[in-house]
Short mmCIF file of C-alpha atoms and ligand atoms in Angstrom, two decimals:
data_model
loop_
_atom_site.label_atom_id
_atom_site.label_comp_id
_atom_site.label_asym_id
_atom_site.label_seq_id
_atom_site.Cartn_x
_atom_site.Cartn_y
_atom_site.Cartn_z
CA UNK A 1 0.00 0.00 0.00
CA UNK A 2 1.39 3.50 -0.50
CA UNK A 3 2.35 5.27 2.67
CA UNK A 4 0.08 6.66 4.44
CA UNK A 5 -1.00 9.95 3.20
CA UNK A 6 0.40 9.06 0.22
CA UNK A 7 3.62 10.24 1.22
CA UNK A 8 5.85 10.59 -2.04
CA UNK A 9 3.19 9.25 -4.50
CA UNK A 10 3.31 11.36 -7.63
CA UNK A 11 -0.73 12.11 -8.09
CA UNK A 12 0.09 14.01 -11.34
CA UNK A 13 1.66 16.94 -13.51
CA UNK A 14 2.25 20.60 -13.26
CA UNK A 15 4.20 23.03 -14.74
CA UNK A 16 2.73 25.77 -12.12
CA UNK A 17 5.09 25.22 -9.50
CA UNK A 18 7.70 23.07 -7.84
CA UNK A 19 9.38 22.15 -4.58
CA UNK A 20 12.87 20.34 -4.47
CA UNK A 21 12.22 19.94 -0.23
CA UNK A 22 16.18 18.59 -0.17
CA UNK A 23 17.50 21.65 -1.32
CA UNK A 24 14.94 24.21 0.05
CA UNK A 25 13.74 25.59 -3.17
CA UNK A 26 10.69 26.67 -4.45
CA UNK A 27 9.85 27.67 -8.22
CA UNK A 28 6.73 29.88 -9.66
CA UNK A 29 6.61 28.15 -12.90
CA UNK A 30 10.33 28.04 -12.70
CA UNK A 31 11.39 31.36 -11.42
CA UNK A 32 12.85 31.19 -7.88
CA UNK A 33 10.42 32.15 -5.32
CA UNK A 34 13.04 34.70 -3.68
CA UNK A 35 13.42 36.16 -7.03
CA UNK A 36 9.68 36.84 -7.18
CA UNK A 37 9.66 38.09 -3.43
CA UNK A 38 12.41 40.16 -3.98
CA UNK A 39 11.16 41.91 -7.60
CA UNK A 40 7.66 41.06 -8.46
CA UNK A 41 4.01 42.01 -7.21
CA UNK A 42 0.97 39.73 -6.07
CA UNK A 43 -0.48 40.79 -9.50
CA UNK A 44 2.19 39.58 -11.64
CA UNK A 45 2.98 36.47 -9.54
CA UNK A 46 -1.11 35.95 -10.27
CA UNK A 47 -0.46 36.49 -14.03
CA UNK A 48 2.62 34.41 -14.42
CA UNK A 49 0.57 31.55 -12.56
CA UNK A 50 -2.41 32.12 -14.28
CA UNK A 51 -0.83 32.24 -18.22
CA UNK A 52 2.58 30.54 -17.60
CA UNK A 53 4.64 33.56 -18.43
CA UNK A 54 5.90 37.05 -16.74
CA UNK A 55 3.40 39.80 -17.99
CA UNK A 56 5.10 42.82 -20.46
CA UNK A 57 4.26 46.27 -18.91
CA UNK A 58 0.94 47.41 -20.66
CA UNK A 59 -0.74 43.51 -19.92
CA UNK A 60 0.28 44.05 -16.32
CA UNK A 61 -1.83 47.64 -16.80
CA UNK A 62 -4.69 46.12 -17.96
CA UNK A 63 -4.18 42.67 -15.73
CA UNK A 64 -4.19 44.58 -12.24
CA UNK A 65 -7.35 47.35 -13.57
CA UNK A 66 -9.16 44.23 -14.48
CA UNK A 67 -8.97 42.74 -11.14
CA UNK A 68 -9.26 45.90 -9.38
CA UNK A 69 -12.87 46.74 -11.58
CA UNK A 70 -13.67 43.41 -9.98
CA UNK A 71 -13.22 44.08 -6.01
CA UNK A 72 -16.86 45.57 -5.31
CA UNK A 73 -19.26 42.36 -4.31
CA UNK A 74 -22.86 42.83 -5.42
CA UNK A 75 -24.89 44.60 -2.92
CA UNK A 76 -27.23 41.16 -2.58
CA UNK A 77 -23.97 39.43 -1.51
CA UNK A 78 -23.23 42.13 0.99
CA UNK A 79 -26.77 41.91 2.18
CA UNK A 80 -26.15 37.95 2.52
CA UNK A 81 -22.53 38.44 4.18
CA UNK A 82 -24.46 40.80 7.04
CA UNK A 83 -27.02 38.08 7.68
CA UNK A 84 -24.41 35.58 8.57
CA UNK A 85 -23.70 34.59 12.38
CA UNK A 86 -21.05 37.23 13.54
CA UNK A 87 -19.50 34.42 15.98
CA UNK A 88 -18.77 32.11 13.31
CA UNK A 89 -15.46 30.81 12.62
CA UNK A 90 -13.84 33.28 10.25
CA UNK A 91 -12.79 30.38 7.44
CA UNK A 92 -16.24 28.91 7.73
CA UNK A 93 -17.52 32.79 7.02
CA UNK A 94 -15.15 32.81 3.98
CA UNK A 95 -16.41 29.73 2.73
CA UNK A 96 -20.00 30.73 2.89
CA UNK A 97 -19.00 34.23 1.31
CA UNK A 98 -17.00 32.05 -1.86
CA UNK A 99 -20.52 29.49 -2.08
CA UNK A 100 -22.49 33.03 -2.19
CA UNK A 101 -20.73 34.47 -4.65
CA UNK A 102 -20.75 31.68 -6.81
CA UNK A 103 -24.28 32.02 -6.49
CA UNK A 104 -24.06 35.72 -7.61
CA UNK A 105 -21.75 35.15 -10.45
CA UNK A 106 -23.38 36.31 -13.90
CA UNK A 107 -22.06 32.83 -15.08
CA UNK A 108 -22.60 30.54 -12.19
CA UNK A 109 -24.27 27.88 -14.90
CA UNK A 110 -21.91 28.42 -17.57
CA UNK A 111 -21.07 24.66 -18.53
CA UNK A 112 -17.89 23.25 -18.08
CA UNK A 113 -17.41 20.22 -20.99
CA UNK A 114 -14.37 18.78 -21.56
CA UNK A 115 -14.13 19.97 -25.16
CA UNK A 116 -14.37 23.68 -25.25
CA UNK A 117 -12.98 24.01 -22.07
CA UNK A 118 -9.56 22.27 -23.68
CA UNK A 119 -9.62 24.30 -26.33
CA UNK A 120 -10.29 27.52 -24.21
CA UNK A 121 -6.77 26.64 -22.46
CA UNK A 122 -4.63 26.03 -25.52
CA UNK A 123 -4.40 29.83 -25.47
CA UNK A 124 -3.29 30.05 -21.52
CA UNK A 125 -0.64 32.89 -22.35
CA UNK A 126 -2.63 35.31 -24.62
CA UNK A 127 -4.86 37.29 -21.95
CA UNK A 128 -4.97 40.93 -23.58
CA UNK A 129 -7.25 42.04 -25.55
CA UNK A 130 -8.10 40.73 -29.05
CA UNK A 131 -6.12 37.59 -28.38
CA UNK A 132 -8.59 34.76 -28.80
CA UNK A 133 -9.53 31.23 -26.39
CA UNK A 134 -8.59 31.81 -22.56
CA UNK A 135 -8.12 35.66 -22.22
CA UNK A 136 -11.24 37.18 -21.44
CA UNK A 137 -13.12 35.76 -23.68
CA UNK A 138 -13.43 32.26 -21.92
CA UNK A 139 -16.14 32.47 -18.85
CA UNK A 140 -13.70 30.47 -16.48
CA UNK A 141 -11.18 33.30 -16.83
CA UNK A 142 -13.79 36.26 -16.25
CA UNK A 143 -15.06 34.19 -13.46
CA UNK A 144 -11.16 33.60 -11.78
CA UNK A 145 -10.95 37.55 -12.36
CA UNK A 146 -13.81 37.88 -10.72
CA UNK A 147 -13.71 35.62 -7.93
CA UNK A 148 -10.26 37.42 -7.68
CA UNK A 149 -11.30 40.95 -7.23
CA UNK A 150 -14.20 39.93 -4.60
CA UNK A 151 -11.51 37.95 -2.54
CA UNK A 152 -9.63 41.47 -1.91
CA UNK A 153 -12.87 42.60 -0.13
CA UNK A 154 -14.38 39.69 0.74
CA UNK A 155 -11.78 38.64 3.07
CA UNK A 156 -12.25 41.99 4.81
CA UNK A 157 -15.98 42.56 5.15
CA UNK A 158 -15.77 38.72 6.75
CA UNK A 159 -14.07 40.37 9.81
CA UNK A 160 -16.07 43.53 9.80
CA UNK A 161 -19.38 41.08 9.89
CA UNK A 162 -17.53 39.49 13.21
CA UNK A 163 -17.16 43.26 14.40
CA UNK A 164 -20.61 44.29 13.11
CA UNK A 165 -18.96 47.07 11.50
CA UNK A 166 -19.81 48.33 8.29
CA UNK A 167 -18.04 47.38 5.16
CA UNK A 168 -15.43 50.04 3.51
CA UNK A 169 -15.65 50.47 -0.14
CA UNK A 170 -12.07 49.24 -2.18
CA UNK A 171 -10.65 52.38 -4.32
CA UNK A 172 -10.28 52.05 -8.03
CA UNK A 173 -6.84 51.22 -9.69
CA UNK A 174 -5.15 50.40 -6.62
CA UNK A 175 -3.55 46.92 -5.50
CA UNK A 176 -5.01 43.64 -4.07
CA UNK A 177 -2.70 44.46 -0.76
CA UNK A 178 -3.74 48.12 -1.00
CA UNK A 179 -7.51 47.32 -1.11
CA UNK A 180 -7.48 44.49 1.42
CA UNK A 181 -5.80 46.63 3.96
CA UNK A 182 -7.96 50.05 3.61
CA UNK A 183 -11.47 47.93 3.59
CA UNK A 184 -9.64 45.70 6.72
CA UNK A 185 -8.79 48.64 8.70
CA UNK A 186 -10.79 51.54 6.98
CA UNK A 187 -7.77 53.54 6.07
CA UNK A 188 -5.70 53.80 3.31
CA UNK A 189 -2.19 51.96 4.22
CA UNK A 190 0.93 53.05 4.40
CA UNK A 191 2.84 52.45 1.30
CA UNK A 192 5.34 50.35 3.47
CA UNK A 193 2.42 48.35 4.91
CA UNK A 194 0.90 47.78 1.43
CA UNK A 195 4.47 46.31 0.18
CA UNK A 196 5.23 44.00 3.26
CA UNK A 197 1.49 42.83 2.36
CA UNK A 198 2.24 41.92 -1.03
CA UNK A 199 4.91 40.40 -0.51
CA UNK A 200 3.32 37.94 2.00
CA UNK A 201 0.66 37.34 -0.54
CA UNK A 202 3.37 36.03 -3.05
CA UNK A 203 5.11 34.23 -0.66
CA UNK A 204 1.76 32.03 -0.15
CA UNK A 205 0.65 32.12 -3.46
CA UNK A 206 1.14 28.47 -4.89
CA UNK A 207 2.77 25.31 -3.10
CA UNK A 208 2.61 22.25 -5.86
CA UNK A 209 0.36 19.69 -4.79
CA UNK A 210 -0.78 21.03 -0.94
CA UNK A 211 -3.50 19.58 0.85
CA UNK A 212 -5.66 22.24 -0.29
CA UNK A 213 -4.82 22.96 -3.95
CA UNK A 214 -5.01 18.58 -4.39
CA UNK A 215 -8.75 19.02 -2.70
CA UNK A 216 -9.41 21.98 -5.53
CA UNK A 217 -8.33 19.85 -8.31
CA UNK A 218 -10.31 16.32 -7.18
CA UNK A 219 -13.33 18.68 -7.37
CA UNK A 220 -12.35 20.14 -10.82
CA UNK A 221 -11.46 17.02 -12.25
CA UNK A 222 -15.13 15.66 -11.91
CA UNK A 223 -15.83 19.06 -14.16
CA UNK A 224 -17.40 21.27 -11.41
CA UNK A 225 -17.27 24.96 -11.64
CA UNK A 226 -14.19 26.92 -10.41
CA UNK A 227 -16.61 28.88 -7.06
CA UNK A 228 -17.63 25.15 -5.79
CA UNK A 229 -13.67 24.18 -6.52
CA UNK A 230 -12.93 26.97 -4.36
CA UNK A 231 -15.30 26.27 -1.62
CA UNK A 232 -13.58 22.77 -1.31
CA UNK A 233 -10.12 24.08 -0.86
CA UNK A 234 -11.42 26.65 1.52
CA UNK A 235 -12.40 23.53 3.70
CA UNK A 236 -9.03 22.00 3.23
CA UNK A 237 -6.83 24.95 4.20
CA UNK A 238 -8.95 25.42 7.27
CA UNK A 239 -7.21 22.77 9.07
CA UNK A 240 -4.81 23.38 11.61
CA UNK A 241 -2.31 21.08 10.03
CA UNK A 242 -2.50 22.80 6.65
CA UNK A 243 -3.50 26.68 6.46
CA UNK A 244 -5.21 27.22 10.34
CA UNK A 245 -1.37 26.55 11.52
CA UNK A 246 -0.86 30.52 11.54
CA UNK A 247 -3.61 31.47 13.62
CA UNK A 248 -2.43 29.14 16.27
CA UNK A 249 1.34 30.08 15.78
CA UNK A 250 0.03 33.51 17.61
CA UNK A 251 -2.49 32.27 20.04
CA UNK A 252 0.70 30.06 21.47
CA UNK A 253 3.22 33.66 20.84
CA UNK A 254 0.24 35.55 22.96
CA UNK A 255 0.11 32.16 25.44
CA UNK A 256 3.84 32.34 26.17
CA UNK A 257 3.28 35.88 26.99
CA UNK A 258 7.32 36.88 27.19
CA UNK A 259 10.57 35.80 25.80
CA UNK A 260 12.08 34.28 28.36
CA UNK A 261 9.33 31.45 28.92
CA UNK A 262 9.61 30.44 25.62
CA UNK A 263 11.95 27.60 25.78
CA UNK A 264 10.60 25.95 28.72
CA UNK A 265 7.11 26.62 27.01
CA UNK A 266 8.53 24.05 23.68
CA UNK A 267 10.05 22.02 25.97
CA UNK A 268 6.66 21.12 28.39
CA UNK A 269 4.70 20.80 25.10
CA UNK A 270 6.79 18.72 23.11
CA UNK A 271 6.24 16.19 26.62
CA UNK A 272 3.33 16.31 26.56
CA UNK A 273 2.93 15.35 22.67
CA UNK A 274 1.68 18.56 21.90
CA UNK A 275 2.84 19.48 18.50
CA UNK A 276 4.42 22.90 18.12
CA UNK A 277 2.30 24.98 15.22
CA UNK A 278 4.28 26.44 11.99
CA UNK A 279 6.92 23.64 12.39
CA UNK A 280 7.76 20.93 10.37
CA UNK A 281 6.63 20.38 6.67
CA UNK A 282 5.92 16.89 4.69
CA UNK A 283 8.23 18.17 1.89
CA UNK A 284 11.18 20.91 3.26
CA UNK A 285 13.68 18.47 4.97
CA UNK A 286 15.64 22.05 5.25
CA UNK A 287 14.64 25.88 5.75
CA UNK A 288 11.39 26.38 4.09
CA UNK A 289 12.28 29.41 1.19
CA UNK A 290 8.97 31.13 2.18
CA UNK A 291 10.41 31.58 5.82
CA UNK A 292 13.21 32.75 5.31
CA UNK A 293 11.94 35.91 4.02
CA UNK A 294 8.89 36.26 6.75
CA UNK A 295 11.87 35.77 9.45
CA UNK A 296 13.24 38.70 8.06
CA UNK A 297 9.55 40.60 7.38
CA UNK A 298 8.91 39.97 11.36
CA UNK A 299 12.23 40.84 12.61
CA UNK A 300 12.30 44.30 11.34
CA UNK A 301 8.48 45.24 11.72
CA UNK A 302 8.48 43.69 15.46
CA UNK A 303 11.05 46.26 16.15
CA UNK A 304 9.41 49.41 14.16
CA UNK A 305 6.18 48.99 15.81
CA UNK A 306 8.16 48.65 19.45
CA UNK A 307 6.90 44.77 19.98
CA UNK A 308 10.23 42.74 19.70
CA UNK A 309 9.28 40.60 22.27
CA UNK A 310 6.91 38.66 19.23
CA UNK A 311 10.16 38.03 16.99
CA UNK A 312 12.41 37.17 20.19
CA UNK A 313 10.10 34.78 21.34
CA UNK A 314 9.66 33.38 17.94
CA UNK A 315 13.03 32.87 17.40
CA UNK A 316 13.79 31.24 21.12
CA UNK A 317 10.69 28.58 20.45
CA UNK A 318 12.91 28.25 16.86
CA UNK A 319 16.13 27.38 18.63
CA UNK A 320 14.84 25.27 20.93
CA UNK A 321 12.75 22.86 18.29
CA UNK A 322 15.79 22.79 16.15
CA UNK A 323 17.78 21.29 19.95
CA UNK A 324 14.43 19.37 21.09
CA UNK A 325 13.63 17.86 17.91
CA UNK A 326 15.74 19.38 14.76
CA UNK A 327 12.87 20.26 13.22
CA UNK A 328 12.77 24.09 11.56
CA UNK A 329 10.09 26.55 10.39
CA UNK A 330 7.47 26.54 8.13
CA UNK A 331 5.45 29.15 6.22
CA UNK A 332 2.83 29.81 8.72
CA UNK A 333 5.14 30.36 11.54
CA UNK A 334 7.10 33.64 11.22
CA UNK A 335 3.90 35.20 8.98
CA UNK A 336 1.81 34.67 12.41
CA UNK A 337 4.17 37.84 14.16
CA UNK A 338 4.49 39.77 10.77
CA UNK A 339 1.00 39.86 10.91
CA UNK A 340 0.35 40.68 14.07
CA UNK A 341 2.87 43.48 13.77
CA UNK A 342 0.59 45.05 11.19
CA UNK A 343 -2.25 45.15 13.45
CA UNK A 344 -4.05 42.43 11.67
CA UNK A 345 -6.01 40.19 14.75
CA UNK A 346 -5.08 36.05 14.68
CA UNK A 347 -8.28 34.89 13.21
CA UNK A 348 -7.60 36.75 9.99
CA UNK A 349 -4.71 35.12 9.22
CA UNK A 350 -5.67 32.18 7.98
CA UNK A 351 -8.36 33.59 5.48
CA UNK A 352 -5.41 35.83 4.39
CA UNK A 353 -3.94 32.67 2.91
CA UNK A 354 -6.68 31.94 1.41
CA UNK A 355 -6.74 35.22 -0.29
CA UNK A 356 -2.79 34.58 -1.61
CA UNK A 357 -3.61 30.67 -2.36
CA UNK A 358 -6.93 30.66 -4.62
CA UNK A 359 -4.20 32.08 -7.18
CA UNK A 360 -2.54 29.21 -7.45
CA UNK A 361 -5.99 26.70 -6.72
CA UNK A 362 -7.24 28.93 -9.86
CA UNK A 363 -4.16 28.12 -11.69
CA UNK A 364 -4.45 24.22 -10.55
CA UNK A 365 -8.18 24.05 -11.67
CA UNK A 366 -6.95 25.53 -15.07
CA UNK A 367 -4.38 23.34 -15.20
CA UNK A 368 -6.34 20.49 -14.35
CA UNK A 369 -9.22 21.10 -16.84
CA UNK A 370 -6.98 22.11 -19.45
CA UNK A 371 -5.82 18.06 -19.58
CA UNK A 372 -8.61 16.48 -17.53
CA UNK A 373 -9.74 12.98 -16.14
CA UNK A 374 -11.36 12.33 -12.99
CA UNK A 375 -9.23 11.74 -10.31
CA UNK A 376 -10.37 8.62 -8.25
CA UNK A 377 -7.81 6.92 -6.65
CA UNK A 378 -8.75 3.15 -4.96
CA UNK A 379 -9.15 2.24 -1.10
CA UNK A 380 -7.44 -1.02 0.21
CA UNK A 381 -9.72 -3.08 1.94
CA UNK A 382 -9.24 -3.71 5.49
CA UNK A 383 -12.69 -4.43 6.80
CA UNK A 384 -14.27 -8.11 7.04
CA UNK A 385 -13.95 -11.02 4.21
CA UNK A 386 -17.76 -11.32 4.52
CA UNK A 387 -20.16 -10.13 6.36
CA UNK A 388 -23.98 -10.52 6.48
CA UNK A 389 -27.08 -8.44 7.58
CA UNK A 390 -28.73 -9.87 10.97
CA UNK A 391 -32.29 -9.34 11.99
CA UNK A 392 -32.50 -6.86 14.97
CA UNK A 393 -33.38 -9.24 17.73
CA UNK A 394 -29.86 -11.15 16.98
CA UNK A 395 -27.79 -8.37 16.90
N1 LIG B 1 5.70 19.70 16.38
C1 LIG B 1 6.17 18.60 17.00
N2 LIG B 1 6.50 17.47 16.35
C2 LIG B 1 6.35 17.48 15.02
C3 LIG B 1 5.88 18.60 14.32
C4 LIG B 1 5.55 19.74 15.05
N3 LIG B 1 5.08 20.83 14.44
N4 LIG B 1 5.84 18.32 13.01
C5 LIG B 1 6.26 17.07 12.87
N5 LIG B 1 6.57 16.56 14.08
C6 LIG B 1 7.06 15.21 14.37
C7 LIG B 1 5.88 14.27 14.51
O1 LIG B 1 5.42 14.20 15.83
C8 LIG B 1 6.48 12.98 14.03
O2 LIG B 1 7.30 12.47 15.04
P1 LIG B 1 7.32 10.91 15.35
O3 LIG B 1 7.79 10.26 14.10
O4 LIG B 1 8.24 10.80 16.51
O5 LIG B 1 5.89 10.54 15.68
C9 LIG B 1 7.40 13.43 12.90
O6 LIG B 1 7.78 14.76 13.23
C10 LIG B 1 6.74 13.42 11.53
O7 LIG B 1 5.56 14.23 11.60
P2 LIG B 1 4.24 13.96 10.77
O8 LIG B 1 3.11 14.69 11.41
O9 LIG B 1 4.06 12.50 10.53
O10 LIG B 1 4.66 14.64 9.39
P3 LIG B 1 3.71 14.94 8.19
O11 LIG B 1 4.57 15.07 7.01
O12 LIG B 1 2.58 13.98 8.14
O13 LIG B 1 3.04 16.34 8.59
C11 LIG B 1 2.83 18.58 9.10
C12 LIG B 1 3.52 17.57 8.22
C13 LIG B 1 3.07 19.97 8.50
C14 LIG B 1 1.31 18.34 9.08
C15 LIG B 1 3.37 18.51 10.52
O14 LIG B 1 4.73 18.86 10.51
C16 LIG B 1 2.59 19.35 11.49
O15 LIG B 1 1.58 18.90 12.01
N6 LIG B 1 3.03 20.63 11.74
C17 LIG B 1 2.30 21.53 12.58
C18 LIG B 1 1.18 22.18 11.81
C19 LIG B 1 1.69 23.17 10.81
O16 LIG B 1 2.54 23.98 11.10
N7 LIG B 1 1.11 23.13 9.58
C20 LIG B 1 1.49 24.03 8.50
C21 LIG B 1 2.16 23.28 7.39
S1 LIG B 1 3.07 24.27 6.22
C22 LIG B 1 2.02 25.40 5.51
C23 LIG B 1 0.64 24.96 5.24
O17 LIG B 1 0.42 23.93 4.62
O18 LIG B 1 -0.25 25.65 5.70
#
């Protein structure tokens, strides 16, 4: 039988991204993921997912006004989003909000068969105008633009419907980080804010074949639409082993309280078989890429906003998993105190993946439709030989 959780079992191809977990690298459809940290923007990391190639200036224009047209939800789905239970769990809100707009889309019933739909992707790199198949002329790539825009504000109005406050409108021609933080906080960010932003939502934009993105292309493969794709991965990421990791990373920061407990804090929950959240990773048997740049993110915004006691802490409960159990980083650890440093409250974290991530799930589904057969793996049986059904009175 294949190991369990099909550990190291090849489930099929991509040419979106790419991990080599030995070496510690991670590609965006081959380009190193620091390169992209260091020089691009969420919006061209989305394109270069999206249509396999680096966009040239005026596509990146019209690529970034597209999505930002896109960010204002439909004042029925606002209605919707204010009728929801404000003590929900945040990810469950953000799945509701993805099923509702799906519901709202202008081409929620537009088919999906095999045919078309392959020919639709043959054209994956030509998105600007005039050029014909998947630009906008194919309703899967008006709906990913869509669902896109509405994720910038979505996210947002999901915590303002836990604070009962009222939504802020997103501003025209500005960024996905720039628009998520004003309708988050209700003020226009700082243009340092809006950068560290960005480059956390490239950092978590695509991750091969994660929990979450696998979950979005089993539901693609049997030809659903991209919004119920979406909803599926939304339920996958929510876990505390895959996306839900952050969140926790900063509930156990704020449970340590200071620096100097933080050792014997690792050490007490390691005995008693707790495991320690934003450590360890099925495919990084070295540093994680994608933390080596948040380390850096939360080391010098714990110290501008005066709070260095989150990075010191975070890098004591480091050290002492790398002594207790040699075991380093992942993404969702160092993000948890970046975050936090920019004001943004725990429970939001984890939907802020989701934001960064349905760029690459929208580039899986693509990718998965574009060559497509169902994916249905087989169970090995472990139950009974035979078994047979007994009247009640001999049971
Ligand atoms: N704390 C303590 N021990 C750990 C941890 C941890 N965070 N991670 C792995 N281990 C130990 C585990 O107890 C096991 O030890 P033993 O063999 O003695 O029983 C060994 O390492 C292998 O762990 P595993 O759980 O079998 O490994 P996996 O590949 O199935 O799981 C993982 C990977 C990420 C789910 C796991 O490392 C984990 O639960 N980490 C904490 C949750 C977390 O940070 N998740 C975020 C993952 S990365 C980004 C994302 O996907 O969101």
């Amino acid at each position: 039988m294949a190991g369990a959780g099909l550990e190291d079992i090849v489930a099929g191809e991509t040419s979106i991204s790419t991990i080599d977990g030995k070496r510690g690298v991670l590609t965006y459809r081959g380009i190193s993921i620091h390169e992209m940290a260091d020089h691009s923007s969420f919006e061209e990391t989305v394109f270069l997912l999206w249509y396999g190639r680096l966009p040239k200036a005026a596509e990146l224009d019209d690529f970034r006004n597209a999505l930002s047209r896109e960010t204002v939800m439909e004042d029925r789905v606002a209605a919707w989003l204010k009728s929801l239970p404000a003590e929900a769990n945040p990810m469950s809100l953000l799945r509701t909000g993805v099923s509702l707009l799906g519901l709202a889309d202008p081409e929620e019933g537009a088919s999906v068969t095999p045919e078309p739909w392959k020919e639709g992707f043959r054209y994956m790199g030509q998105l600007t105008s005039g050029a014909p198949g998947f630009g906008r002329d194919h309703p899967q790539s008006r709906k990913a633009i869509r669902l896109l825009g509405r994720m910038t504000t979505l996210v947002p109005a999901i915590q303002r419907v836990m604070k009962g406050q009222p939504f802020v409108e997103p501003k025209a021609g500005r960024s996905v980080a720039f628009n998520f933080l004003r309708c988050l906080t209700g003020k226009d960010p700082e243009e340092g804010s809006e950068k560290i932003f960005d480059k956390c939502l490239i950092l978590h934009a695509d991750h091969e074949f994660n929990a979450s993105t696998f979950t979005a292309r089993v539901a693609a493969a049997t030809l659903s639409d991209l919004h119920s794709s979406v909803v599926a991965a939304i339920g996958a990421l929510k876990g505390p082993l895959h996306g839900g990791a952050n969140t926790e990373v900063m509930r156990m920061l704020l449970e340590v309280k200071e620096p100097s407990k933080a050792k014997a804090w690792v050490k007490d929950a390691l005995e008693r078989k707790r495991k320690i959240m934003g450590f360890g990773h099925r495919m990084y048997k070295t540093e994680d890429p994608r933390a080596t740049h948040l380390r850096r993110m939360s080391e010098s915004l714990c110290a501008k906003v005066g709070q260095p006691q989150w990075y010191e802490m975070s890098r004591l409960i480091e050290e002492a998993m790398w002594e207790l159990k040699a075991i380093k980083p992942n993404v969702d650890f160092y993000s948890a105190s970046t975050y936090y440093c920019m004001g943004i409250d725990p429970e939001m974290f984890t939907p802020i993946f989701a934001l960064s991530r349905l760029s690459g799930w929208t580039a899986h589904i693509f990718e998965q439709q574009a060559n497509n057969r169902l994916i249905r793996p087989v169970g090995e049986w472990v139950g009974p030989q035979e078994a047979h059904w007994e009247p009640m009175e001999k049971r």
